[in-house]
Every structure is written in structure tokens, then in C-alpha cells.
Amino acid sequence: MAIDTTLENIETLPLSTFTEKAYLDYSMYVILDRALPHIGDGLKPVQRRIVYAMSELGLSARAKFKKSARTVGDVLGKFHPHGDSACYEAMVHMAQGFSFRYPLVDGQGNWGSPDDPKSFAAMRYTEARLTPFADVLLAELGDGTVDWAPNFDGTLQEPVLLPARLPVVLVNGATGIAVGMATDIPPHNLSEVASAAIHLLEHPKATVDELCKYIQGPDYPTGGEIITPREDLLNAYRTGSGSVRIRACYEQEHGDIVVTELPYQVSGNRILEQIAGQMTAKKLPMVADLRDESDHENPTRLVIVPRSSRIDVEALMSHLFATTDLERSYRINANMIGLNGRPAVKDLRTLLKEWLEYRIGTVTRRLQYRLGKVLDRLHLLDGLLVAYLNIDEVIAIIRSEDEPRPVLMKRFKISQQQADAILDLKLRNLARLEEMKIRGEQEKLGEERDGLKKLLSSKGRLRTLVKKEIEADARTYADERRSRLVERTAAQAMDEADLISSEPVTVVLSEKGWVRAAKGHEVEPESLSYKAGDCFMAVAQGRSNQQVVFLDSTGRAYTLAAHSLPSARGQGEPLTGRFNPPEGAHFVGVLAGELDSLYLLATSAGYGFIARLGDLVARTKAGKSVLSVPKNAQVLLPSPVNDAQTDRVAAVDMQGHMLVISAAEIPRLNRGKGIKIQGVNTKKLASGDESMVGIVSIAADACLVLHAGKRHLKLKAADLELYSGDRGRKGKKLPRGLQRVERVTSE
């Protein structure tokens, strides 16, 4: 056959038009035929096809199990031409009691576990059949209740929807991601949903708040505590969107904490990993051990062993709720395909009202279908009664006529269907026809016909029938609520300082900016080993649960947690790996202690101020500017202040002058340049002729130590009186041999 290559039979479209149409077609397919459930039966297409295919295979709840591969093969070959793994995974999901609130598939074999829902065995190893609950979707399928459509290749018919007897879209919920939209419908308790549906059936003007008296909130298969405030849940049901927060349940046994229920889709292994991670990072010192004692009888049993009986269990669990998946938030987005075939987010009242409309329509179709069957049977019985009353004549016509049907129709004024029924009877059956039996069946069917007509002609009777059927199904399949609704205070993570054991540490900083922390306060920093070309510069004493502040040569402060510093067993690590100081800057000091402790900060220009350690704490790697450094000046070693009212401050310049003033004269600032403490001519800083080389705060009962090369001088409180003077002065000359002081300390 020749192919026409002329352009006359080729449709041309702009690329933008073609791509737009193609994307829209794909989007609509994903939305309508893959990702979103239908309000009628609450199923996505693949789920509907799996349930229908299993019913066609005879896999009812009372049947023997069959290999899952057989079911998947039927689904793919007859109704759903997609990947086998995706189809099998959808089937597994409907069989997992921890995923589906009311499973539709009864599985035999390895169908996954709460710790790893996707750890199920391959379909060639597992077997399945439908659960009793699946009858809610399938019981009326053969009663003319739904529309049918050709399958993908037109060789078979499949139901467009299943005739659900309960609002499965609420009972089992759904999750899915389409194009431009998603759905997150939480599962609910069947008894509560049925009660709300019945209330709306009896009171069509009922509000969402009235319906929520029956539907308290979602009911997840794995239990847990729903701690979302009542008003937030009501808003979610009023709008169709919101969130729900679920917390794990625990109890105490012999001092241990035993977690018995987890939030929906939370893995126990994941919880243990999260808690163990905090323990490894030394952020959970109050926990001594973890155990997973889950087994067949106790699907969830995670044991947390506190370090001692003095541990506040409620505070510990509150911290774990805030920092692990023991408490999780779930989105509510009631997006589904409505009876009009369009996706929409529906509030609770609209959802139930629309489902009741679907259910009433389904029941009406069922009754009409049954009425048609009854009328057809009555019609045939009328013909059979004629045959009984005229049996000899009927037999004679059948024996003598080549075409007995038209003769029977004309002679007895019966229809073609009645004539066919008479002709289809075997002679022995015709002989056994009894008038009383026929008339008895006619009477019984006549009563059923009249009852069906009454039901179909009365909306009230129809609603009553729907109500009774919902109540009957609720009695059959309802169970107790699993997710309890409780009011709880918000989970609060413990402060990091409270989570870390408080041990004395000594933080050592070298001239090259390497830092390390040694346990205890009895460390001699000068005796530690340093890298070649490096040596000791500064030390600070604190505790492992405190913050450590580092000061650089530009006056910027940086912060690290003491427990995060490398051990003094090695040579430490460079601070440049932890921070991002300005180019050319180097670290000159270290500060540690309580956040309310005070430090004296100063520059070689003679300026300084007292700062609270907590005000120097920085949150970023870039640090924050706290000390303004004049041009050509240097940042001096910070000095701890014991008492700002009673301490004295000694300042020494490079020419051997020392000035002692009261610490009370120096202001408290958060940042800045400070005030003039010792008289230094800033114009001579560049030449190196003048500068303040050291400053220290001295407690009332402490001594001042001056270090000049290998020499040092210790001055007691009485000796310092000689050097007292007015702030901003140079002070008095030190004795010979101490006029080149390198640093000053207090002890």
C-alpha cells in the first residue's frame, strides 16, 4: 500500500499549541484516572480494578487464597495496562493493616511491616483474597447499580464505579499526587462516619459542627494520640483542608518508658535511630539504653531506659516528641473527584451530602433493576399459568405446528417471551406444573412488586431503607476507635545546655588559632604539645554545657558549644574550619563561663569596656562585631571580671607604666569602643612607640602577676595602691627589669 507523502493529509499545529494540549491531556489523565479517589466508592482506578478483578476470579473472603501474581496478571491483562510492580504495590497497600484502616485485601505471606512497608515479598510468593469488608463495595455489583464501560482494548466491560454501601472515601482515606494538585484524606472510624451520614440523611440542613459531634476526628490504623485542638479539627472539616498532629503513646513499666503506639506511617527503627543519634552526640544524657522488643503479639514495643529514677519522664518525652518522629503532623486536603466528574476540595457536609446522593441513586437503580426482574418473572408466570390451564391444547399445537410460537401467541394472546418460556419447558416440567405453585409465586412476587413500587415512589421510604442498610453494615464492620483524642500541652525541646552533662573543662587557644578542650580545671596549658611554630596563647575555664566565645583581631566574636570542641588529647583543630573570619584576621582570645559572667575587653589604644558574656554570643559562622578597634591598634587578651563593683583593673603600657583603677569606673556595654582607660597617644600606635600591652581585672583578694620575659612580679592588694590613679592617665613606672611587660595575669 502506497503511503501518501503529500502535505495535504498532514495536520500542522504550532508547537506551543501541541505541547499545551498534550500536557493538559496528560494532566487530566493523571488527575481523573490515577491519583485522585472518587467520592462514590473512595477508590482510585487501579484499586477499583484490583478489587473487581479479584471478585471476577472468585477470590471472596470465603474462597481459597490464590497467588498474587495471578491477580496482578488479570488486572494488567484485562483492565489496567501499566507496570506490574506499581499494580502489585497498590494491592499490597490495600492488604496492610497498618496502612489501610479497613483493608480490602486479605494477604497470606510477607506483606511488609510497619518498620518497612515496602519489605513485602514478590508477588510470586504471596497469596491473596478479598476481605469481608470488600463486600461493602461488591455486594450490589450485579444488581444493575453502576455503569459499565469497555476496557482498554474493548474486549471486556468493567465497572465505572463500585456500588459502595458506606462512604469508603472517608473510612479508608486516600493520599495521592496529581498534576498541580494532591489529596490527603485521613482515615476515619466506620461507626462515627456511619452515624454522621445517618444524621445528615435525617437532617439535611445539619451543619459541619453538628456532624462533628459524631465524627470526632481522624482514626489512624496505628493508633496514637490526636493532640490537635478541637477548633483546629473543626476548621479542617469546615474547609476540607488543615492538619492533624499525632503523638505516640507510652507507658511506664518498672521505671522504663515503653512506647506502645506510633504515629501513622512512622517506623520504629527510625525512632530508635533518631534517639540513638542524640545519645551518640551526647545530647541525651538522661537516657541509658534503648531496646526494640516488638514481636508478633506486641507489634510496637520500644523501650527507653532512663539513666536514673530521678529523671523527669514527662520532660524527657516532651523533648523526644519535639525532636523525633514520635510526634508528627499530617496534612488534611479532602481533594477528590465528585459526582460531576471534577476534582474539588470538599468540606465534611458537602462530602457526605454528595455521597448520600450517590448512595440513594445506587439504591434506586438497584430497586428499579429488581422491579424489572420481578415484572419479567410475573409476565412469564402469567404465560406458564396459561400453559397449565390449557396443557392439552398447548401440547397439541406444539406437536402439530411447524412454527408453534406464533400459533401459541395468537391462540392464547401471549407475548413472544411467554411463548418462548412455554416452548423452553421440558415436557416433564410442564406436566408437573401446578396451579397452586404458580399462583403462590405470583402472589409472593406481587407483594414484592408492590413494595418496590412504594419504595421508589416515596423519598421518605427510600431514605429509611438507606439508613437501615448503613446501620446494618456499621454493626457488621464497625470497631473501636484506635486514635484517641486528647488535649496535651505542646511538646517542648529541652535547652541544649540541659541535655549535656555539666563537667568542668579547660579551653586552650594557641597563637595559630588552634583550639582544644581538656576535662577538668587542673590543666597546665603551657605543658601541652603544640604544632611546630605554634605555642600557647589563651585559656578559659568553663563547663561542658556552656558556650565558648572566641575573639579575633578585628573585634568580632564567635561562638561554639564547649562539648563540641576537640579533645586536648590531640593538638586540636583550627578555628578557621568552624568560622568565617574576615581576611587577614586571627584569633586573640577565648571566653567561657555562665552567660551572666563579665569580661573586660580592651584594645592597645587604651580603650575598653566590660561586657556580659551572653551579649557576645554569636549565632552565625561570620560572628558579630563587639569591639571597635582603632586604626593601628591591637585587641588585647580579654580578662574575666569577678565583681564589677569591687574588682580593680590594672593596665600596663609598653613603656613600663601601670595604672590601677576601680572596675566600677568602666562602663557595661554590649558592643563598641569603650572609654579611655590608660593614656595612650593613638598617633604613636603606628610607629610602635606607644601602646597598652596588657590589662587585667583583679579580685579584691587576688594578686597581680606581671610577666616580662623570664621574670615575673607578684603584687598584692596593698602593693597596688602605689599605682592607683585617675582613669585615662598613664600611671606610674614599674621597677627596673619590668618595664617591658609582655602580659599581665591575676591569681
XYZ file of C-alpha atoms in Angstrom:
747
model
C 0.000 0.000 0.000
C 1.434 3.327 -1.041
C 1.887 5.973 1.631
C 0.683 9.467 0.814
C 3.667 11.744 1.418
C 1.999 14.946 0.258
C 1.413 17.693 2.792
C -2.329 17.758 2.077
C -3.133 14.971 4.570
C -0.764 16.183 7.323
C -2.154 18.361 10.091
C 0.182 21.144 11.177
C -0.001 22.761 14.597
C 2.134 25.394 16.325
C 4.471 23.699 18.794
C 3.050 25.753 21.683
C -0.496 24.607 20.886
C 0.534 20.978 20.568
C 2.550 20.918 23.810
C -0.205 22.724 25.709
C -2.837 20.224 24.559
C -0.562 17.240 25.210
C 0.252 18.429 28.726
C -3.384 19.160 29.515
C -4.409 15.718 28.281
C -1.734 14.116 30.432
C -2.725 16.240 33.434
C -6.378 15.286 33.153
C -5.439 11.621 32.839
C -3.316 11.733 35.997
C -5.989 13.631 37.915
C -9.003 11.591 36.850
C -7.548 8.143 36.151
C -4.647 7.720 38.516
C -4.105 9.911 41.559
C -7.451 11.037 42.998
C -10.175 8.851 44.529
C -13.831 9.104 43.503
C -16.317 10.228 46.114
C -18.644 7.359 45.205
C -16.547 4.322 46.110
C -13.472 6.076 47.536
C -11.108 4.222 45.199
C -8.557 5.161 42.604
C -8.860 3.370 39.228
C -6.085 0.861 39.927
C -7.616 -0.042 43.300
C -11.063 -0.410 41.747
C -9.712 -2.681 39.031
C -7.830 -4.846 41.523
C -10.925 -5.353 43.677
C -13.108 -6.081 40.628
C -10.572 -8.468 39.076
C -10.312 -10.384 42.363
C -14.096 -10.687 42.536
C -14.146 -11.994 38.955
C -11.542 -14.589 39.968
C -13.865 -15.729 42.727
C -11.497 -14.577 45.478
C -14.147 -13.738 48.047
C -13.432 -13.769 51.778
C -14.636 -17.377 51.916
C -12.582 -18.604 48.951
C -9.145 -20.187 48.974
C -6.129 -17.912 48.571
C -4.580 -17.550 45.118
C -1.151 -16.372 44.095
C -0.896 -12.593 43.889
C 0.791 -12.941 40.507
C -2.458 -14.427 39.174
C -4.432 -11.408 40.341
C -1.894 -8.907 39.047
C -1.803 -10.708 35.703
C -5.590 -10.489 35.365
C -5.596 -6.813 36.317
C -2.899 -5.921 33.799
C -4.150 -8.160 31.018
C -7.795 -7.220 31.256
C -8.194 -3.759 32.776
C -5.019 -1.857 33.696
C -2.206 -1.893 31.092
C 0.526 -0.478 33.307
C 3.536 -1.702 35.254
C 3.172 -4.872 37.293
C 5.233 -3.571 40.219
C 3.065 -0.470 40.624
C -0.089 -2.574 40.431
C 1.224 -5.075 42.978
C 2.306 -2.276 45.310
C -1.220 -0.830 45.191
C -2.566 -4.288 46.025
C -0.116 -4.636 48.925
C -1.142 -1.247 50.273
C -4.776 -2.384 50.418
C -3.704 -5.503 52.355
C -1.554 -3.789 55.018
C -3.484 -3.353 58.243
C -1.099 -0.591 59.293
C -1.693 1.342 56.050
C -5.419 0.801 55.366
C -7.858 1.408 58.225
C -10.189 -1.277 56.844
C -8.130 -3.465 54.434
C -9.773 -4.691 51.246
C -7.266 -7.466 50.528
C -6.523 -10.399 52.826
C -2.894 -11.370 52.282
C -1.015 -14.541 53.112
C 2.760 -14.406 53.261
C 5.123 -11.473 53.738
C 3.151 -8.290 53.068
C 5.580 -5.847 54.683
C 5.879 -4.483 58.204
C 5.307 -1.111 59.902
C 9.100 -0.649 60.101
C 9.464 -1.123 56.355
C 6.135 -1.146 54.462
C 7.950 -1.922 51.208
C 9.666 -5.037 52.525
C 6.904 -7.260 51.131
C 7.780 -10.409 49.209
C 7.485 -10.677 45.437
C 4.045 -11.441 44.010
C 5.096 -14.965 43.059
C 5.485 -15.799 46.763
C 2.388 -14.179 48.275
C -1.255 -15.186 48.103
C -4.378 -13.082 48.465
C -8.142 -12.936 48.546
C -10.668 -10.233 49.387
C -11.581 -9.333 52.965
C -15.161 -9.454 54.247
C -15.173 -5.638 54.194
C -14.784 -5.744 50.386
C -18.423 -6.900 50.235
C -19.328 -3.291 51.054
C -18.050 -2.427 47.575
C -19.042 -5.545 45.634
C -22.271 -6.918 47.093
C -24.562 -4.963 44.744
C -22.361 -5.017 41.647
C -24.603 -7.446 39.756
C -27.824 -5.630 40.600
C -27.738 -3.013 37.856
C -26.340 -0.389 40.224
C -23.427 1.000 38.196
C -22.495 1.951 34.680
C -20.128 -0.216 32.677
C -17.514 0.809 30.141
C -15.268 -1.064 27.691
C -11.823 -1.984 28.928
C -8.690 -0.616 27.249
C -8.931 -2.931 24.226
C -12.723 -3.038 24.004
C -13.000 -6.785 24.567
C -14.444 -6.676 28.086
C -16.646 -4.477 30.240
C -15.534 -3.027 33.573
C -17.497 -1.036 36.174
C -17.020 2.721 36.054
C -17.559 2.798 39.834
C -18.315 0.238 42.522
C -21.621 0.419 44.436
C -20.207 1.313 47.852
C -22.644 0.818 50.721
C -20.540 3.064 53.018
C -18.528 6.285 52.427
C -15.221 4.489 51.927
C -13.571 7.732 50.807
C -13.770 8.878 54.449
C -13.421 5.491 56.097
C -10.136 4.493 54.440
C -8.986 7.920 53.258
C -6.521 8.414 50.402
C -3.221 10.037 49.508
C -2.004 10.947 46.056
C -0.113 13.492 43.992
C -1.573 14.550 40.664
C -0.505 17.382 38.339
C -0.971 20.686 40.076
C -2.939 19.151 42.922
C -2.744 16.484 45.603
C -5.017 14.709 48.035
C -4.578 13.797 51.695
C -7.788 12.388 53.135
C -7.227 10.841 56.574
C -8.973 7.584 57.541
C -11.913 7.662 59.967
C -13.764 5.322 62.248
C -16.526 3.487 60.372
C -19.069 3.762 63.191
C -18.589 7.526 63.507
C -18.830 8.096 59.752
C -21.982 5.964 59.515
C -23.588 7.901 62.388
C -22.771 11.232 60.731
C -24.147 10.036 57.380
C -27.383 8.891 59.042
C -27.717 12.209 60.888
C -27.314 14.146 57.642
C -29.813 11.817 55.971
C -32.379 12.612 58.672
C -31.420 16.293 58.980
C -30.422 17.574 55.519
C -29.674 21.061 56.893
C -27.196 19.825 59.517
C -24.019 21.896 59.785
C -20.423 20.707 59.837
C -20.239 21.418 63.575
C -23.274 19.176 64.173
C -21.746 16.395 62.063
C -18.522 16.700 64.027
C -20.413 15.647 67.144
C -20.362 12.208 65.539
C -17.026 12.386 63.676
C -14.608 13.356 66.430
C -11.561 13.342 64.180
C -9.421 11.032 62.019
C -8.816 7.472 63.195
C -5.498 6.065 62.011
C -4.831 2.310 61.824
C -1.735 2.515 64.026
C -3.462 4.443 66.815
C -1.598 7.187 68.650
C -2.978 10.299 70.304
C -4.506 13.104 68.257
C -3.486 16.258 70.106
C -4.744 18.803 67.581
C -7.018 21.349 69.314
C -10.718 20.743 68.747
C -11.210 24.081 66.997
C -8.424 23.314 64.513
C -10.069 19.990 63.646
C -13.416 21.737 63.167
C -11.806 24.271 60.820
C -10.275 21.431 58.809
C -13.689 19.786 58.412
C -15.313 23.129 57.597
C -12.857 23.913 54.801
C -11.634 20.492 53.694
C -8.030 21.419 54.416
C -5.876 21.707 57.517
C -3.603 19.475 59.555
C -3.740 16.948 62.358
C -0.976 16.242 64.868
C -0.429 12.726 66.230
C 1.699 11.754 69.191
C 2.961 8.306 70.169
C 1.519 6.581 73.241
C 3.762 5.386 76.045
C 3.519 3.886 79.487
C 5.938 3.276 82.342
C 6.968 -0.221 83.398
C 9.373 -0.720 86.313
C 10.980 2.652 85.657
C 11.334 2.083 81.901
C 9.411 4.026 79.247
C 7.581 1.720 76.825
C 6.245 3.200 73.576
C 3.239 1.097 72.508
C 1.722 3.101 69.634
C 3.412 5.186 66.944
C 2.050 7.883 64.624
C 0.783 6.777 61.215
C 3.499 5.523 58.813
C 6.282 6.091 61.360
C 8.922 3.368 61.593
C 10.034 2.131 64.996
C 13.556 1.633 63.636
C 13.621 5.242 62.509
C 12.613 6.394 66.003
C 15.385 4.341 67.586
C 17.907 5.761 65.102
C 16.854 9.322 65.932
C 17.128 8.760 69.682
C 20.419 6.870 69.321
C 21.780 9.722 67.206
C 21.110 12.166 70.027
C 22.732 9.817 72.508
C 25.824 9.489 70.305
C 26.045 13.265 70.030
C 25.857 13.422 73.851
C 22.638 15.416 73.624
C 20.576 12.935 75.623
C 22.486 12.129 78.829
C 19.305 11.158 80.706
C 18.815 8.029 78.528
C 20.904 4.980 79.409
C 19.694 2.398 76.898
C 17.261 1.636 74.049
C 15.608 -1.659 73.152
C 13.202 -2.821 70.476
C 11.029 -5.547 71.996
C 8.413 -5.568 69.227
C 7.111 -9.002 68.261
C 4.021 -10.680 66.813
C 1.995 -10.148 69.980
C 3.282 -6.603 70.519
C 3.759 -5.014 67.068
C 5.091 -1.847 68.701
C 7.137 -2.026 71.886
C 10.075 0.376 72.055
C 11.775 0.537 75.450
C 13.622 3.682 76.581
C 15.654 3.208 79.768
C 16.230 6.431 81.785
C 19.619 6.832 83.431
C 18.077 7.103 86.895
C 14.739 7.215 88.684
C 15.209 10.955 89.246
C 14.778 11.719 85.551
C 11.631 13.733 84.775
C 9.918 11.316 82.382
C 7.373 13.866 81.148
C 10.098 16.408 80.326
C 12.169 13.723 78.593
C 9.228 12.524 76.473
C 8.259 16.112 75.672
C 11.773 16.620 74.333
C 11.585 13.422 72.280
C 8.171 14.414 70.906
C 9.660 17.729 69.774
C 12.844 16.314 68.260
C 11.848 12.921 66.802
C 9.026 11.378 64.784
C 7.292 10.299 67.993
C 5.087 13.264 67.160
C 4.172 14.175 63.590
C 1.838 16.469 61.729
C -0.274 15.234 58.815
C -1.921 17.346 56.155
C -5.668 17.229 55.524
C -6.656 18.016 51.946
C -10.014 16.461 51.064
C -9.495 16.658 47.311
C -11.481 14.091 45.319
C -13.445 13.578 42.121
C -17.080 14.476 42.668
C -20.237 13.162 41.057
C -19.827 15.798 38.337
C -16.511 14.202 37.333
C -14.448 17.169 38.500
C -11.824 17.289 41.245
C -12.594 19.557 44.187
C -11.718 20.047 47.860
C -14.861 19.314 49.854
C -15.871 20.145 53.409
C -17.376 17.387 55.550
C -21.007 18.306 54.922
C -20.586 18.567 51.141
C -18.687 15.284 51.062
C -21.322 13.327 53.000
C -24.205 15.007 51.199
C -22.751 14.139 47.803
C -22.019 10.561 48.859
C -25.577 10.153 50.153
C -26.801 11.388 46.785
C -24.643 8.706 45.152
C -25.882 6.071 47.595
C -29.556 6.963 47.133
C -29.040 6.868 43.357
C -27.367 3.448 43.670
C -30.185 2.056 45.821
C -32.758 3.481 43.396
C -31.063 1.723 40.492
C -30.916 -1.500 42.483
C -34.609 -1.334 43.289
C -35.525 -0.484 39.696
C -33.398 -3.367 38.464
C -35.083 -5.739 40.899
C -38.521 -4.393 39.983
C -37.773 -5.077 36.325
C -36.748 -8.641 37.179
C -39.920 -9.156 39.229
C -42.150 -7.793 36.475
C -40.432 -10.003 33.899
C -40.933 -13.059 36.080
C -44.571 -12.215 36.707
C -45.042 -11.819 32.984
C -43.569 -15.287 32.370
C -45.634 -16.792 35.172
C -48.773 -15.472 33.510
C -47.762 -17.345 30.372
C -46.917 -20.521 32.279
C -50.298 -20.366 34.023
C -51.952 -20.235 30.624
C -49.965 -23.313 29.614
C -51.073 -25.173 32.748
C -54.718 -24.303 32.302
C -54.609 -25.329 28.626
C -51.976 -28.019 28.761
C -53.627 -30.419 26.305
C -54.178 -27.742 23.691
C -50.646 -26.428 24.131
C -49.199 -29.915 23.619
C -51.387 -30.421 20.546
C -50.224 -27.124 18.991
C -46.596 -27.952 19.678
C -46.989 -31.401 18.109
C -48.925 -30.325 15.052
C -47.439 -26.974 14.120
C -44.116 -26.432 12.386
C -43.880 -22.956 13.926
C -45.780 -23.276 17.221
C -44.678 -19.875 18.638
C -46.937 -17.582 16.508
C -49.820 -20.016 16.877
C -49.478 -20.014 20.669
C -49.203 -16.213 20.694
C -52.340 -15.833 18.576
C -54.391 -18.550 20.271
C -53.714 -17.536 23.896
C -52.898 -13.830 23.325
C -49.464 -14.144 24.959
C -46.196 -12.355 24.212
C -43.188 -13.754 22.420
C -41.301 -14.048 25.728
C -44.155 -16.018 27.278
C -44.356 -18.286 24.235
C -40.612 -18.901 24.346
C -40.846 -19.756 28.052
C -43.563 -22.312 27.306
C -41.613 -23.826 24.423
C -38.414 -23.990 26.500
C -40.095 -26.111 29.139
C -39.351 -29.790 29.114
C -42.372 -31.983 28.876
C -41.836 -33.462 32.339
C -41.670 -29.978 33.835
C -44.808 -28.975 32.003
C -46.562 -31.989 33.377
C -45.526 -31.106 36.885
C -46.693 -27.540 36.717
C -49.127 -26.977 39.485
C -51.525 -24.097 39.559
C -51.023 -23.500 43.294
C -47.266 -23.205 42.965
C -47.546 -20.734 40.107
C -50.170 -18.703 41.892
C -48.135 -18.807 45.120
C -45.052 -17.450 43.351
C -47.214 -14.838 41.647
C -48.580 -13.718 44.992
C -45.155 -13.516 46.563
C -43.689 -11.589 43.645
C -46.768 -9.379 43.505
C -46.161 -8.348 47.113
C -42.519 -7.668 46.328
C -43.555 -5.637 43.263
C -45.930 -3.523 45.309
C -43.293 -2.977 47.983
C -40.689 -1.937 45.412
C -43.111 0.486 43.792
C -43.898 2.019 47.182
C -40.210 2.446 47.922
C -39.495 4.003 44.545
C -42.449 6.366 44.788
C -41.559 7.675 48.261
C -38.369 9.595 49.039
C -39.007 9.093 52.746
C -39.200 5.301 52.447
C -36.085 5.323 50.239
C -34.121 7.306 52.824
C -35.288 4.977 55.576
C -34.061 1.975 53.579
C -30.675 3.611 53.015
C -30.466 4.412 56.728
C -31.233 0.816 57.758
C -28.660 -0.562 55.334
C -25.977 1.823 56.642
C -26.815 0.829 60.214
C -26.625 -2.880 59.314
C -23.231 -2.510 57.641
C -21.974 -0.422 60.561
C -22.972 -3.179 63.007
C -21.188 -5.744 60.835
C -17.876 -3.968 60.256
C -17.539 -1.287 62.952
C -14.781 -1.448 65.565
C -13.434 0.677 68.388
C -11.627 3.940 67.740
C -7.858 3.471 67.694
C -6.585 7.069 67.690
C -7.603 8.702 70.953
C -8.387 12.418 71.005
C -6.704 14.093 73.963
C -5.622 17.559 74.980
C -1.887 17.864 75.522
C 0.485 20.736 76.059
C 2.786 21.485 73.147
C 5.973 19.425 73.071
C 8.987 21.406 74.198
C 12.563 20.509 73.331
C 14.971 20.849 76.211
C 17.576 23.541 76.056
C 20.824 22.180 74.669
C 22.616 23.149 77.855
C 20.198 20.979 79.887
C 20.835 17.985 77.644
C 24.606 17.982 78.024
C 26.309 16.720 81.145
C 27.913 19.537 83.123
C 31.596 18.757 83.564
C 34.492 21.167 84.144
C 36.543 21.849 81.014
C 39.551 23.995 80.165
C 39.563 25.544 76.699
C 43.037 26.219 75.279
C 43.711 28.524 72.310
C 47.069 28.637 70.524
C 48.669 31.567 68.716
C 47.881 29.985 65.335
C 44.177 29.727 66.210
C 44.011 26.032 67.115
C 41.569 25.112 69.863
C 41.008 22.109 72.128
C 39.233 21.341 75.394
C 40.599 19.332 78.314
C 38.499 17.816 81.097
C 38.939 19.475 84.487
C 40.368 22.785 85.603
C 43.759 21.481 86.718
C 45.292 21.626 83.253
C 48.604 23.373 82.640
C 48.085 24.766 79.119
C 51.778 25.641 78.658
C 52.700 21.980 79.177
C 50.557 20.748 76.304
C 52.171 19.850 72.994
C 51.726 22.274 70.089
C 52.412 22.103 66.394
C 55.792 23.284 65.153
C 55.883 27.074 65.157
C 52.827 27.306 67.401
C 52.504 27.942 71.128
C 50.031 28.665 73.903
C 48.144 31.969 73.789
C 44.965 31.949 75.915
C 42.936 29.749 78.218
C 39.417 29.857 79.669
C 37.719 27.657 82.233
C 34.082 26.657 81.924
C 31.769 23.675 81.813
C 30.880 21.245 79.045
C 27.279 22.504 78.793
C 28.286 26.145 78.304
C 29.069 28.302 75.302
C 32.630 29.356 74.470
C 33.266 32.729 72.811
C 36.342 33.446 70.689
C 37.582 36.950 69.891
C 39.508 37.808 66.740
C 41.883 40.641 65.890
C 39.117 42.701 64.258
C 36.977 42.694 67.410
C 34.471 40.095 66.156
C 33.114 37.402 68.492
C 32.341 33.790 67.511
C 30.640 31.051 69.498
C 30.951 27.271 69.865
C 29.429 24.822 72.327
C 32.076 23.598 74.743
C 31.093 19.956 74.282
C 31.702 20.241 70.523
C 35.376 21.182 70.889
C 38.060 18.575 70.088
C 39.774 16.773 72.926
C 43.050 18.015 74.374
C 44.479 14.547 73.878
C 45.371 15.739 70.393
C 46.525 19.123 69.159
C 43.008 20.329 68.418
C 41.711 21.827 65.191
C 41.867 25.290 63.596
C 39.004 27.670 64.327
C 39.046 28.759 60.700
C 37.395 25.428 59.901
C 34.452 26.348 62.136
C 34.126 30.079 61.405
C 34.411 32.541 58.542
C 36.516 35.416 59.949
C 37.489 38.436 57.798
C 40.520 38.009 55.587
C 43.761 38.512 57.490
C 42.111 38.236 60.923
C 43.498 35.938 63.608
C 42.084 34.791 66.938
C 43.350 36.551 70.040
C 41.226 35.439 72.993
C 38.807 32.913 74.452
C 35.997 33.469 76.963
C 33.909 30.861 78.825
C 31.563 30.631 81.783
C 27.958 31.436 82.640
C 26.115 33.735 80.254
C 25.889 36.374 83.014
C 29.623 36.328 83.697
C 31.536 39.541 82.881
C 34.651 40.102 80.800
C 36.880 43.124 80.303
C 37.533 43.830 76.608
C 40.175 46.348 75.556
C 42.496 47.417 72.737
C 46.114 48.563 72.726
C 44.825 52.092 72.095
C 43.878 52.223 75.784
C 40.109 51.896 75.284
C 37.891 49.217 76.772
C 34.605 48.230 78.442
C 33.044 45.441 80.442
C 30.695 43.085 78.572
C 28.320 40.328 79.613
C 29.329 37.003 78.072
C 25.761 36.285 76.918
C 25.815 39.515 74.855
C 28.883 38.292 72.976
C 27.318 35.006 71.821
C 27.044 34.880 68.017
C 24.671 32.660 66.030
C 26.462 32.517 62.694
C 29.835 31.427 61.379
C 30.592 35.018 60.441
C 30.364 36.040 64.092
C 29.347 39.512 65.202
C 31.226 42.733 65.822
C 31.532 43.573 69.540
C 34.769 45.565 69.971
C 35.627 48.573 67.819
C 39.365 48.538 67.123
C 41.007 51.932 66.374
C 43.404 52.145 63.460
C 46.809 50.505 64.121
C 45.538 49.148 67.473
C 45.533 45.532 68.636
C 42.910 43.563 70.553
C 44.216 42.571 73.987
C 43.541 39.330 75.835
C 40.085 39.547 77.470
C 40.072 39.331 81.259
C 37.297 37.850 83.418
C 35.691 40.223 85.929
C 34.775 38.730 89.285
C 32.778 41.681 90.662
C 32.372 44.904 88.722
C 31.973 46.893 91.954
C 34.906 45.593 93.997
C 37.432 44.464 91.370
C 40.314 46.676 90.365
C 41.680 46.964 86.850
C 45.426 47.163 86.167
C 46.599 48.457 82.775
C 50.253 48.376 81.623
C 51.783 50.123 78.606
C 54.882 49.244 76.627
C 56.964 51.932 78.351
C 56.517 50.324 81.766
C 53.713 52.498 83.140
C 50.961 50.828 85.165
C 47.654 52.349 86.147
C 45.230 50.799 88.643
C 41.609 51.980 88.735
C 38.321 50.653 90.096
C 36.366 48.371 87.767
C 33.271 50.373 88.709
C 34.657 53.254 86.596
C 34.457 51.144 83.422
C 31.028 51.036 81.764
C 28.996 47.946 80.856
C 28.381 47.794 77.086
C 27.103 45.251 74.585
C 29.472 46.461 71.886
C 31.542 49.486 70.984
C 34.900 51.135 71.571
C 34.588 51.712 75.295
C 36.166 54.528 77.306
C 39.753 55.655 77.727
C 41.276 53.503 80.469
C 45.012 54.344 80.146
C 46.511 57.357 78.484
C 47.930 56.188 75.140
C 48.825 58.563 72.315
C 46.977 56.898 69.425
C 49.087 58.847 66.891
C 52.130 56.855 68.006
C 50.444 53.458 67.628
C 51.612 53.077 64.050
C 55.249 53.682 64.913
C 55.067 51.316 67.875
C 56.277 53.951 70.309
C 53.196 53.727 72.492
C 50.510 51.118 73.210
C 48.760 49.413 76.093
C 50.219 45.895 76.234
C 48.049 44.286 78.891
C 45.009 44.764 81.071
C 43.526 42.565 83.765
C 40.729 42.651 86.324
C 41.864 41.768 89.856
C 39.508 40.455 92.515
C 39.681 42.025 95.973
C 41.532 39.029 97.429
C 43.695 38.249 94.385
C 47.238 39.197 93.327
C 48.518 40.773 90.143
C 51.286 38.953 88.261
C 53.455 40.836 85.762
C 55.345 38.749 83.157
C 58.441 40.188 81.493
C 60.478 37.547 79.710
C 61.611 35.033 82.283
C 60.985 37.447 85.128
C 57.680 37.969 86.877
C 56.495 40.151 89.760
C 53.568 39.362 92.054
C 51.831 42.366 93.629
C 49.323 42.026 96.441
C 46.366 44.316 97.061
C 48.401 46.663 99.278
C 51.130 46.953 96.655
C 48.599 48.043 94.024
C 47.705 51.185 95.980
C 51.008 52.703 94.824
C 49.829 52.581 91.196
C 46.294 53.852 91.732
C 45.396 56.914 89.712
C 42.784 58.650 87.653
C 41.282 56.890 84.665
C 42.871 57.985 81.389
C 46.296 58.659 82.918
C 49.480 56.746 82.119
C 50.077 55.636 85.681
C 53.377 55.142 87.456
C 56.586 53.479 86.343
C 57.217 49.880 87.276
C 60.531 48.784 88.903
C 63.606 48.217 86.772
C 63.565 44.981 84.802
C 59.759 45.031 84.463
C 59.480 47.904 82.043
C 58.985 45.534 79.082
C 55.925 43.656 80.392
C 54.599 41.091 77.920
C 51.386 40.156 79.719
C 49.556 40.576 82.997
C 47.512 37.959 84.849
C 45.604 37.609 88.099
C 45.778 34.751 90.566
